[in-house]
Coordinates of C-alpha atoms in Angstrom, one line a residue:
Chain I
X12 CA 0.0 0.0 0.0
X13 CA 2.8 2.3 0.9
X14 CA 4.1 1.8 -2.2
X15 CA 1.1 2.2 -4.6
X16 CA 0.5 5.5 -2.4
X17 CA 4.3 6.5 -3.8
X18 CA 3.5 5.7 -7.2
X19 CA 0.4 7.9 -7.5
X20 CA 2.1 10.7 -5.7
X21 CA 4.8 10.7 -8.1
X22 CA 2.9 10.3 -10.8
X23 CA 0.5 13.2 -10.1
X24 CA 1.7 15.9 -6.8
X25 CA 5.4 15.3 -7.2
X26 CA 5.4 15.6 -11.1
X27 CA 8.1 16.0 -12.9
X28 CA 7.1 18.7 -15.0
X29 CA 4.6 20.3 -13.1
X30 CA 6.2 20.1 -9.3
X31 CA 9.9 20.2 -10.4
X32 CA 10.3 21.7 -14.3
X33 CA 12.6 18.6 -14.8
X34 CA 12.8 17.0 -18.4
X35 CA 11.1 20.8 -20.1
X36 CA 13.4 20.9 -23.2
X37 CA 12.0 17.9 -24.6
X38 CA 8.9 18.8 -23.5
X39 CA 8.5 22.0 -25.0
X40 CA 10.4 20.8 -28.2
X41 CA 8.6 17.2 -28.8
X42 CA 4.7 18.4 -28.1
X43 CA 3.7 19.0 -31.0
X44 CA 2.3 15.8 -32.0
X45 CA 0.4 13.4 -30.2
X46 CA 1.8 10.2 -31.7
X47 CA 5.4 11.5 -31.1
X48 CA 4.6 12.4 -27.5
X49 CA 3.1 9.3 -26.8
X50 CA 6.0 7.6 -28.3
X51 CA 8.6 9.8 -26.3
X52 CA 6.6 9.8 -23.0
X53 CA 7.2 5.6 -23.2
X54 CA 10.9 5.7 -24.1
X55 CA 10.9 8.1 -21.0
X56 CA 9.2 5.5 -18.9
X57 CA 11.2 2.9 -19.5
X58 CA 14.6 4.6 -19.0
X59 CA 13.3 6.4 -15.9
X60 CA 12.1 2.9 -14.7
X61 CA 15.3 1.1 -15.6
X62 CA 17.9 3.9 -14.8
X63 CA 16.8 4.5 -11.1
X64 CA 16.7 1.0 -9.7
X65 CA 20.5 0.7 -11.6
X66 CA 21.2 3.6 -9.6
X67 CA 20.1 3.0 -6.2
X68 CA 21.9 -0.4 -6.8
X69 CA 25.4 1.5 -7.9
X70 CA 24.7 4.2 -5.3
X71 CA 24.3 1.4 -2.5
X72 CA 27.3 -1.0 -3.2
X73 CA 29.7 1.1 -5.3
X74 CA 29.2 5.0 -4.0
X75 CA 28.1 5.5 -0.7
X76 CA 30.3 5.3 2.6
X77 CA 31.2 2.4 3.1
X78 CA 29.0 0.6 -0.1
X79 CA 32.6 -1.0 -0.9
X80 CA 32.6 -3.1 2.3
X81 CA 31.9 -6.2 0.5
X82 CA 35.4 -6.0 -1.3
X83 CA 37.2 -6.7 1.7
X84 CA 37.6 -4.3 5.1
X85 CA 40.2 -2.5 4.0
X86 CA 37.7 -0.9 1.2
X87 CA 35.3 -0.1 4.2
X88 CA 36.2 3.7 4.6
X89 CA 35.9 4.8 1.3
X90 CA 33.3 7.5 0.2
X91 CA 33.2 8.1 -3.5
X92 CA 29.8 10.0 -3.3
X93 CA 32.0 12.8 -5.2
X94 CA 32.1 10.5 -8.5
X95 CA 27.8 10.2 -8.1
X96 CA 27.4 12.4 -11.5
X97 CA 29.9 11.0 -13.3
X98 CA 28.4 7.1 -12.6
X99 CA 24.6 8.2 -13.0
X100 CA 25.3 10.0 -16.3
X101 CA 27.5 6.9 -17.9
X102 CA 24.9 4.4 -16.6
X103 CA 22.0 6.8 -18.3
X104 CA 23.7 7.2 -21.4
X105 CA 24.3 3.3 -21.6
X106 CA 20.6 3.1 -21.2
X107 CA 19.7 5.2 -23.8
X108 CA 22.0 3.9 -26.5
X109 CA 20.0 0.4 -25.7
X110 CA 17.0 1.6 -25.6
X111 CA 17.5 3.1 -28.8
X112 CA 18.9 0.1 -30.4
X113 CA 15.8 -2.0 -29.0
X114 CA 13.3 0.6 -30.9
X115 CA 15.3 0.9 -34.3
X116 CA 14.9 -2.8 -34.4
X117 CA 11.4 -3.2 -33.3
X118 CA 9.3 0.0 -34.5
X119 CA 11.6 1.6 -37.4
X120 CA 8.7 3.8 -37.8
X121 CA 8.7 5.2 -34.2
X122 CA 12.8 5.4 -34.6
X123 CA 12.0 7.6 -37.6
X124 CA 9.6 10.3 -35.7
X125 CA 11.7 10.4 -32.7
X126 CA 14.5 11.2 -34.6
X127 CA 17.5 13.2 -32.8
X128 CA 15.3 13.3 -29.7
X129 CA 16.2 9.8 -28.5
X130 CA 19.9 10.3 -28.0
X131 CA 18.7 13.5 -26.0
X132 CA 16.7 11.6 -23.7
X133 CA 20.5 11.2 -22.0
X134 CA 20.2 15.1 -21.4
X135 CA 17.1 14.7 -20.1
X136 CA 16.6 16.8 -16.7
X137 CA 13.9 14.2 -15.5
X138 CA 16.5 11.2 -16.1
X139 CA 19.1 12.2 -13.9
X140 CA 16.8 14.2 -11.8
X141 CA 14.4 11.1 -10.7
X142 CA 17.8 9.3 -9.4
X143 CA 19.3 12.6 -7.8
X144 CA 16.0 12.3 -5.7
X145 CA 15.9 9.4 -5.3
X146 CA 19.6 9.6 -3.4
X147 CA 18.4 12.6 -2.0
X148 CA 15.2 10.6 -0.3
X149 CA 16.3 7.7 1.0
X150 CA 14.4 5.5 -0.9
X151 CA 14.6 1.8 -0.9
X152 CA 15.2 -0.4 -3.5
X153 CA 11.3 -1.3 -4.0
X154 CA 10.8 2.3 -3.7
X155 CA 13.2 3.5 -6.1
X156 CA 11.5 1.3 -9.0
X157 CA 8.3 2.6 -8.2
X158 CA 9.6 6.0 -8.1
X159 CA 11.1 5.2 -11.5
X160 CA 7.9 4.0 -13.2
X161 CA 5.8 5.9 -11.4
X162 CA 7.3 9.6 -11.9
X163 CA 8.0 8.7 -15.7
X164 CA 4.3 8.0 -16.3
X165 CA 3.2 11.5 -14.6
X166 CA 5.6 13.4 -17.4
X167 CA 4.1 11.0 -20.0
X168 CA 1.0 12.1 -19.0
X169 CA 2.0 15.7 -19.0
X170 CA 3.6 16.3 -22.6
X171 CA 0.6 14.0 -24.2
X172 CA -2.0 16.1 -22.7
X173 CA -0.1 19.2 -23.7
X174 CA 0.6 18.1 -27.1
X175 CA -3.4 17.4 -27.2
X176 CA -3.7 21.0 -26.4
X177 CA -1.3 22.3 -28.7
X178 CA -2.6 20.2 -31.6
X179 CA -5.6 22.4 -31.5
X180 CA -4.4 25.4 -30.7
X181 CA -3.1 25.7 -34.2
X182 CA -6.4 27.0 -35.2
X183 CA -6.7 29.7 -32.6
X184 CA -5.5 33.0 -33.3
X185 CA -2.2 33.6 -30.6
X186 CA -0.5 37.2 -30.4
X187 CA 3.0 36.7 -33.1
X188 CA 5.2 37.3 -29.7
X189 CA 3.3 34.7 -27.6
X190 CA 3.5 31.9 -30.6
X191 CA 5.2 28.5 -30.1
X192 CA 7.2 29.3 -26.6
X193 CA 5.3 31.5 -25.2
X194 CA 1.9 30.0 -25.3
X195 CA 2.7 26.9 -24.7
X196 CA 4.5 28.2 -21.2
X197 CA 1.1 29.7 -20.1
X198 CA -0.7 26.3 -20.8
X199 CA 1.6 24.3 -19.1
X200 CA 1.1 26.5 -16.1
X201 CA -2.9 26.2 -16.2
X202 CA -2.4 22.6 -16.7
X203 CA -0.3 22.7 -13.3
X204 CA -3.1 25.0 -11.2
X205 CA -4.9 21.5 -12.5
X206 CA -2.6 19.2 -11.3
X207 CA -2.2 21.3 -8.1
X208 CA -5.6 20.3 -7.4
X209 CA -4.2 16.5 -6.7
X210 CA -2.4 17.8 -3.6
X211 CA -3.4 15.5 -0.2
X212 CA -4.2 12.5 -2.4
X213 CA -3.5 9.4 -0.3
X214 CA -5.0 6.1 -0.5
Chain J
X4 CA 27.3 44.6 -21.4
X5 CA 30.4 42.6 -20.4
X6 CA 33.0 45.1 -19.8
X7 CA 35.7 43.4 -21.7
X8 CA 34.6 43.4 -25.1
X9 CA 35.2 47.3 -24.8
X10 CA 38.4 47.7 -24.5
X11 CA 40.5 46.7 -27.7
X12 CA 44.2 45.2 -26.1
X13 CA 46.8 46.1 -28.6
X14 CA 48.2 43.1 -30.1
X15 CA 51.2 43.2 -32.5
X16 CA 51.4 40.1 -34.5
X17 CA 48.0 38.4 -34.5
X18 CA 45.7 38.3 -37.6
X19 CA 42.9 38.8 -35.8
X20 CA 42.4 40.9 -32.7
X21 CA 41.5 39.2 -29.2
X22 CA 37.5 40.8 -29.7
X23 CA 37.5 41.4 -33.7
X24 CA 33.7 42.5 -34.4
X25 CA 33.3 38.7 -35.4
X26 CA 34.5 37.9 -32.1
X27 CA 32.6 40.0 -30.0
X28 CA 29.1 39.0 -32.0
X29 CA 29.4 35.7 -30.4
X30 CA 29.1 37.2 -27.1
X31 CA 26.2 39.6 -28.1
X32 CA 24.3 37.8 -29.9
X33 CA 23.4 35.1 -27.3
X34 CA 22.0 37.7 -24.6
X35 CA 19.6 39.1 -26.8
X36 CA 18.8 37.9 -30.5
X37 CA 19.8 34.8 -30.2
X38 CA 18.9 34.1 -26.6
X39 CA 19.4 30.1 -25.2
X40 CA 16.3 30.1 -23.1
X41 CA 13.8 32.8 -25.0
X42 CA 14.4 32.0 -28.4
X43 CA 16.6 28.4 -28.8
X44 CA 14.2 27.1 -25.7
X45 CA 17.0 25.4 -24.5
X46 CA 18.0 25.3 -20.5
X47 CA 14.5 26.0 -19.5
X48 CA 14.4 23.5 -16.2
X49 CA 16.5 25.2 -13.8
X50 CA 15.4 28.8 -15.3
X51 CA 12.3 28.0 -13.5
X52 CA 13.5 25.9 -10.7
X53 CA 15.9 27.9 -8.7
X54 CA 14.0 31.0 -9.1
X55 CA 12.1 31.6 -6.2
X56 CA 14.9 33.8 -4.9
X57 CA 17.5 36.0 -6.0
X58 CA 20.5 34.7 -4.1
X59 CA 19.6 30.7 -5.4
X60 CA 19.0 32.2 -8.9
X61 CA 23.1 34.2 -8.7
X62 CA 24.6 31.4 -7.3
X63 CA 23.1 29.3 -10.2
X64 CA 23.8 31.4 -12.6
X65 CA 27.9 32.0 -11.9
X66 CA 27.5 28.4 -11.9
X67 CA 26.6 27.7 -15.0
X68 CA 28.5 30.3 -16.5
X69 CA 31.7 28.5 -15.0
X70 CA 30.4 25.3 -16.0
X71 CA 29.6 26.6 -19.8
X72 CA 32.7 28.1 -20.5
X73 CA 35.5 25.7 -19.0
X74 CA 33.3 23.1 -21.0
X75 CA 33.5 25.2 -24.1
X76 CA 37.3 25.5 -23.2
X77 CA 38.3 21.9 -22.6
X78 CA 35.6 20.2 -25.5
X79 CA 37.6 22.6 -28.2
X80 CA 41.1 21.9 -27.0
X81 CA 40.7 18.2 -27.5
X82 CA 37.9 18.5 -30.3
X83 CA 40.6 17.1 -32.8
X84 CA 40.7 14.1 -30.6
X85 CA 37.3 13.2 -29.8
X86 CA 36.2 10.2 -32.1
X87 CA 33.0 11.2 -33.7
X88 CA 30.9 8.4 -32.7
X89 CA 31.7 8.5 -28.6
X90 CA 31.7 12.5 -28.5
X91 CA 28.5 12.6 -26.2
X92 CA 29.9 10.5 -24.0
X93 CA 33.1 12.5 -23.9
X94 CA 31.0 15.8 -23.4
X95 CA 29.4 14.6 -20.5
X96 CA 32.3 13.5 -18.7
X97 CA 33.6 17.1 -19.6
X98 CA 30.6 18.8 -18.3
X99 CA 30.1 16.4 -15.4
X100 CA 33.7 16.8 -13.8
X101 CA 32.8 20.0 -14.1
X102 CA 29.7 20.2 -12.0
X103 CA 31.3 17.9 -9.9
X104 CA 33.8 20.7 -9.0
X105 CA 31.0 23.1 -8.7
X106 CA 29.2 20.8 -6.5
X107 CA 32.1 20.0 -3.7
X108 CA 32.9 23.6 -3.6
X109 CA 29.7 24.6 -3.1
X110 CA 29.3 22.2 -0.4
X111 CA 32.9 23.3 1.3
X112 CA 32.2 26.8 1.4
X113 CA 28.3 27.8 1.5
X114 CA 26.9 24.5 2.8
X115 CA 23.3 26.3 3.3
X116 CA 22.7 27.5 -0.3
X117 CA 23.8 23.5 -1.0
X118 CA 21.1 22.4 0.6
X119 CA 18.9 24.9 -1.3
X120 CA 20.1 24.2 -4.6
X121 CA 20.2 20.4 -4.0
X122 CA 19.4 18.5 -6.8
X123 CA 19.4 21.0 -9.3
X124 CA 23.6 21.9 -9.1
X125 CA 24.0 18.3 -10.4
X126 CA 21.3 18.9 -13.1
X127 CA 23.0 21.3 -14.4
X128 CA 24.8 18.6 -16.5
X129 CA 21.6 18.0 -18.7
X130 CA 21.4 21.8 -18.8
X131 CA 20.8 22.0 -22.7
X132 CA 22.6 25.0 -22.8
X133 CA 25.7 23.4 -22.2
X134 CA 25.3 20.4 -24.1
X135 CA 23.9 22.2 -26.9
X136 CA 27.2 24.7 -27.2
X137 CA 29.4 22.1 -27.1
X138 CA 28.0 19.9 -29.9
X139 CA 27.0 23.4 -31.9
X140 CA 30.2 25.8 -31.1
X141 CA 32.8 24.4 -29.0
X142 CA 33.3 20.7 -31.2
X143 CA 33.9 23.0 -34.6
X144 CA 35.7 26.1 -33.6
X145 CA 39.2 27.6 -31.6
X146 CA 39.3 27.5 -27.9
X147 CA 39.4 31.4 -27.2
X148 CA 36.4 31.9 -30.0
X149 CA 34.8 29.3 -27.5
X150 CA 35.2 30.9 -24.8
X151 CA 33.6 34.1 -25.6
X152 CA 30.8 31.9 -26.9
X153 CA 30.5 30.4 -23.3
X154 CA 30.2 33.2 -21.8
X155 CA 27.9 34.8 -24.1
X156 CA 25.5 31.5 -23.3
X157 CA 25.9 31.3 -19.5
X158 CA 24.9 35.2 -19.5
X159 CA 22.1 35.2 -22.1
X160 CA 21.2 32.4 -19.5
X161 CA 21.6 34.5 -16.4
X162 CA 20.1 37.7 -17.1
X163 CA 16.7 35.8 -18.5
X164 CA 16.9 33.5 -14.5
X165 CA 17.7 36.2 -12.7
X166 CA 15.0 38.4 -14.1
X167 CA 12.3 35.3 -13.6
X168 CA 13.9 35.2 -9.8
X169 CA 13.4 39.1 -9.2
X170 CA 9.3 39.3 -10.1
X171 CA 8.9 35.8 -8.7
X172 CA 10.7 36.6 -5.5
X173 CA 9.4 40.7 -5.6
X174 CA 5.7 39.6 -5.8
X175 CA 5.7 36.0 -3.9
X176 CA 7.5 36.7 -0.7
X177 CA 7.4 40.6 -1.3
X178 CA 11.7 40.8 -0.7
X179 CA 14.8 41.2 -3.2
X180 CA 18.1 39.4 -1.9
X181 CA 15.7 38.9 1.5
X182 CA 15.2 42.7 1.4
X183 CA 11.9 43.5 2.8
X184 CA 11.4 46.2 -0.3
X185 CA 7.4 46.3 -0.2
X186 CA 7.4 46.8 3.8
X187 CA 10.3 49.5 3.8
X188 CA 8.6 51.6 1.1
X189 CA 5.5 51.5 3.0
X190 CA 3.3 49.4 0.9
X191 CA 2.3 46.3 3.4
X192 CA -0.9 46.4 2.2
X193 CA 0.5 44.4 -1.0
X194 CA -0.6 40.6 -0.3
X195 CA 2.1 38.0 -1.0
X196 CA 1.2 35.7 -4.2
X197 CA 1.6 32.1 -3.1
X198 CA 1.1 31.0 -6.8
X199 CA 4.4 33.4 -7.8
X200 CA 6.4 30.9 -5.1
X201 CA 4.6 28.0 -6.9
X202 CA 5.7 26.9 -9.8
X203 CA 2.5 28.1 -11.8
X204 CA 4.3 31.4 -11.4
X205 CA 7.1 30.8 -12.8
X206 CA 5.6 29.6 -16.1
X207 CA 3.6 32.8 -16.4
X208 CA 6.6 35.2 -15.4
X209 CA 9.0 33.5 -17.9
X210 CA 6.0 33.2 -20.9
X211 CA 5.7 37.1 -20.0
X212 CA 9.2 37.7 -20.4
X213 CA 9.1 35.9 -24.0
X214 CA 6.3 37.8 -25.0
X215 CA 7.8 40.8 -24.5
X216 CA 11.2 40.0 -25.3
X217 CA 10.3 38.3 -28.7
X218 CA 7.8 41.1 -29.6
X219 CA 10.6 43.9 -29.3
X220 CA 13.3 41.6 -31.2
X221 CA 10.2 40.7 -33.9
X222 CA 10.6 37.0 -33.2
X223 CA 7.8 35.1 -34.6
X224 CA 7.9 31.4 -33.9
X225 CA 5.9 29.1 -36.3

């Protein structure tokens, strides 16, 4: 139970784009379609749900004080929390490179729309910023995969029902300054007074 | 705007002098034409995640602007090296030493605003910005023609944050640098706006800036 309540909270209060802004440049640049957000929002889940348990496990037995116990005692003193970036960025980028691989040979059509934004996914704010929580909160290895799953199904949510939005608003009239950036900005902040109203959901 | 593009240093035998008008254009051009976060859309996470206060939003900003232009530096000294094919790879692990120096001297020497900043000093390796100038400028050009355009980027980037932080922090906690500005001019009537501290504000702040920026520049998007 305490886990399903994690995985709604992240998927809805603690969003990623609404709560913490993390993972915008894709989402401002990759909205405009529905089909490519879907498509982007599920490459997102499954390197946020694989990269975060991979994490917590490096974090655990490689990084933290004393993780390196299991070598041998005279590894037991060593803190290498300084190298956590370093580790959590190589370990995303790996990800990414496979999960591209995996959609080039399995939906050549979806490699095709998602174009230069798959290898970007490794620059993705909400990547490195779901384990950088997840360090920062303790979580445990059940948790972190929720967490994972969980908080890359809320942004999923947010860029398709943005790029929903945006698909009609081609047919409304926008001031020329507002158009494309702008706009788009101001809707993403209604859509947050709307997911603001998900705040003291527990179950 | 940066003071050293003004002066011109007299150099004897160099073909091109240290800020030639080709040299200075990448500076200026990315604080206000070609601007990373209002027009290229790039670096837009932390521009709205750090800016509920001023002194956050500095400390950010000199951040990144270290970060961008010993990136810029490094990636165009050894750009001759880099194998085409692993050249992300070797970016990151340029920009994430980087932040990595960032991070432990932030946490030697102001421990508090660490705690602030938290998450986001190490996100500042998938800032775009930094990426972005590194795969556009800093893999195709001469280190010191890099440098300039770091430092154009990380400013263009600061001036756009810090302005977001100053109406977010003016209007949702009613201070500047924690200066009580509202209450010392006499106008403590003014409510505090709880959705400028939110993160709905910060949206609306920075779409506001766009607007206006883009309308005086005659940007139009399509």
């Amino acid at each position: 139970m305490e886990l399903f309540n994690l995985g709604i909270k992240s998927i809805f209060i603690d969003n990623m784009i609404f709560a913490y802004f993390l993972g915008m440049c894709s989402f401002l640049a990759v909205s405009k379609k529905v089909t490519t957000a879907i498509g982007l929002g599920t490459a997102v889940v499954f390197v946020l749900g694989i990269t975060v348990p991979v994490d917590w496990l490096v974090q655990e037995y490689v990084l933290k004080e004393g993780a390196l116990a299991w070598l041998g005692p005279q590894f037991a003193d060593l803190n290498l929390e300084f190298l956590q970036f370093i580790m959590f960025i190589a370990i995303i980028a790996a990800m990414v490179q496979l999960v591209e691989m995996v959609v080039e040979k399995f939906s050549p059509s979806l490699y095709g729309s998602l174009g230069i934004f798959l290898p970007l996914i490794a620059v993705n704010c909400a990547i490195l910023g779901g384990s950088l929580f997840m360090v920062q909160r303790d979580y445990t290895l059940a948790e972190a995969s929720v967490y994972g799953v969980g908080s890359g199904i809320g942004w999923m949510f947010a860029i398709v029902a943005l790029s929903a939005v945006r698909e009609k608003l081609k047919y409304s009239n926008v001031p020329d300054g507002l158009k494309g950036l702008g706009i788009t900005m101001i809707i993403t902040g209604l859509m947050g007074i709307a997911f603001k109203s998900f705040i003291g959901i527990a179950i | 705007m940066s003071t050293e593009t003004l002066e011109q240093p007299v150099v004897k035998k160099q073909a091109e002098p240290l800020f030639s008008k080709r040299r200075r254009k990448f500076v200026m051009d990315p604080l206000d034409d070609d601007n990373p976060v209002t027009i290229q859309v790039l670096g837009i996470c932390s521009a709205l995640a750090v800016t509920v206060k001023m002194e956050p939003t500095l400390i950010m900003s000199i951040a990144v602007v270290f970060v961008i232009v010993f990136s810029n530096l490094a990636t165009s000294l050894i750009r001759n090296l880099i194998p085409g094919r692993v050249r992300i790879i070797v970016q990151l692990g340029v920009i994430a030493t980087l932040v990595t120096v960032v991070s432990e001297i932030l946490k030697a020497y102001n421990y508090e605003m660490y705690k602030v900043l938290g998450a986001f000093v190490g996100l500042i390796i998938t800032n775009c910005i930094v990426m972005g100038r590194l795969e556009a400028f800093a893999m195709g050009n001469k280190p010191w023609d890099s440098v300039l355009d770091g430092l154009g980027s990380g400013f263009g980037y600061a001036w756009v944050i810090l302005t977001v932080a100053f109406f977010r922090e003016l209007l949702g906690s009613g201070t500047v640098f924690d200066y009580p500005v509202f209450e010392k001019i006499g106008l403590t009537h003014i409510q505090n706006n709880g959705l400028m501290v939110d993160s709905i504000g910060a949206f609306m702040v920075l779409a506001l800036i766009i607007w206006v920026q883009r309308t005086r520049n005659g940007y139009v998007e399509h």
